[in-house]
Tab-separated table of C-alpha atoms in Angstrom:
chain	number	residue	atom	x	y	z
A	1	MET	CA	-10.367	-27.849	34.546
A	2	ALA	CA	-6.836	-28.653	35.708
A	3	VAL	CA	-7.293	-32.309	34.732
A	4	TYR	CA	-8.223	-31.377	31.161
A	5	VAL	CA	-5.306	-28.977	30.748
A	6	GLY	CA	-2.904	-31.701	31.817
A	7	CYS	CA	-4.010	-34.092	29.028
A	8	VAL	CA	-3.971	-31.550	26.162
A	9	ASN	CA	-1.189	-32.249	23.671
A	10	TRP	CA	0.388	-29.913	21.124
A	11	GLN	CA	-1.894	-31.077	18.285
A	12	THR	CA	-5.009	-30.039	20.193
A	13	ILE	CA	-3.496	-26.658	20.979
A	14	ALA	CA	-2.475	-26.176	17.320
A	15	SER	CA	-5.968	-27.050	16.076
A	16	LEU	CA	-7.574	-24.659	18.575
A	17	VAL	CA	-5.219	-21.874	17.469
A	18	ILE	CA	-6.163	-22.503	13.819
A	19	VAL	CA	-9.887	-22.404	14.663
A	20	ALA	CA	-9.414	-19.204	16.677
A	21	LEU	CA	-7.498	-17.534	13.816
A	22	ALA	CA	-10.193	-18.569	11.313
A	23	ALA	CA	-12.946	-17.185	13.563
A	24	ALA	CA	-11.025	-13.945	14.058
A	25	GLY	CA	-10.545	-13.600	10.293
A	26	LEU	CA	-14.250	-14.144	9.624
A	27	LEU	CA	-15.231	-11.608	12.275
A	28	TRP	CA	-12.694	-9.090	10.936
A	29	GLY	CA	-14.139	-9.451	7.428
A	30	ARG	CA	-17.660	-9.037	8.759
A	31	PHE	CA	-17.076	-5.866	10.776
A	32	ARG	CA	-14.296	-4.046	8.921
A	33	ARG	CA	-15.027	-0.843	7.033
A	34	ARG	CA	-15.694	-1.370	3.323
A	35	LYS	CA	-14.038	0.604	0.542
A	36	PHE	CA	-16.016	3.479	-0.958
A	37	ASP	CA	-18.040	2.439	-4.007
A	38	PHE	CA	-19.697	5.323	-5.880
A	39	HIS	CA	-22.669	3.339	-7.187
A	40	ARG	CA	-23.397	1.574	-3.902
A	41	ASP	CA	-22.821	4.495	-1.555
A	42	THR	CA	-24.361	7.441	-3.452
A	43	HIS	CA	-27.434	5.875	-5.073
A	44	CYS	CA	-27.181	8.415	-7.859
A	45	GLY	CA	-29.708	6.652	-10.075
A	46	CYS	CA	-27.185	5.987	-12.826
A	47	THR	CA	-27.456	2.720	-14.687
A	48	SER	CA	-24.627	0.271	-14.723
A	49	PRO	CA	-22.996	-0.770	-18.008
A	50	SER	CA	-24.809	-4.122	-17.856
A	51	ASP	CA	-28.163	-2.287	-18.031
A	52	SER	CA	-27.406	-0.768	-21.423
A	53	PRO	CA	-29.790	-1.771	-24.249
A	54	THR	CA	-27.079	-3.218	-26.497
A	55	HIS	CA	-25.887	-6.494	-25.034
A	56	GLN	CA	-23.119	-8.367	-26.759
A	57	SER	CA	-21.794	-11.854	-26.372
A	58	ILE	CA	-18.503	-13.206	-27.614
A	59	LEU	CA	-18.296	-16.777	-28.878
A	60	PHE	CA	-14.911	-18.413	-29.340
A	61	HIS	CA	-15.036	-21.544	-31.509
A	62	ALA	CA	-11.973	-23.667	-32.238
A	63	ARG	CA	-11.425	-27.222	-33.366
A	64	LYS	CA	-8.265	-29.178	-33.804
A	65	GLY	CA	-6.819	-28.669	-37.276
A	66	GLN	CA	-9.167	-25.792	-38.133
A	67	ARG	CA	-8.835	-22.035	-37.908
A	68	PRO	CA	-10.237	-20.568	-34.653
A	69	GLN	CA	-13.235	-18.235	-34.960
A	70	VAL	CA	-14.286	-15.345	-32.751
A	71	ILE	CA	-17.930	-14.351	-33.234
A	72	VAL	CA	-19.449	-11.221	-31.642
A	73	LYS	CA	-23.252	-11.384	-31.387
A	74	LYS	CA	-25.493	-8.432	-30.574
A	75	LYS	CA	-28.711	-9.203	-28.758
């Protein structure tokens, strides 16, 4: 162990510190408490806005030298 510590340069130490900080950040994100979300945490049975029967899509069409068009399509 003492032989290895003697041959470690500053670049190896810096890379190990970066890896340790990245691992700590990933673990913190995994185990930290999440923010309260009404739909996820209460399971109230309400539908989300994406589940509504009227879906719309917006199409933006523009060509050089022509007037741009915005088309709203209902599905």
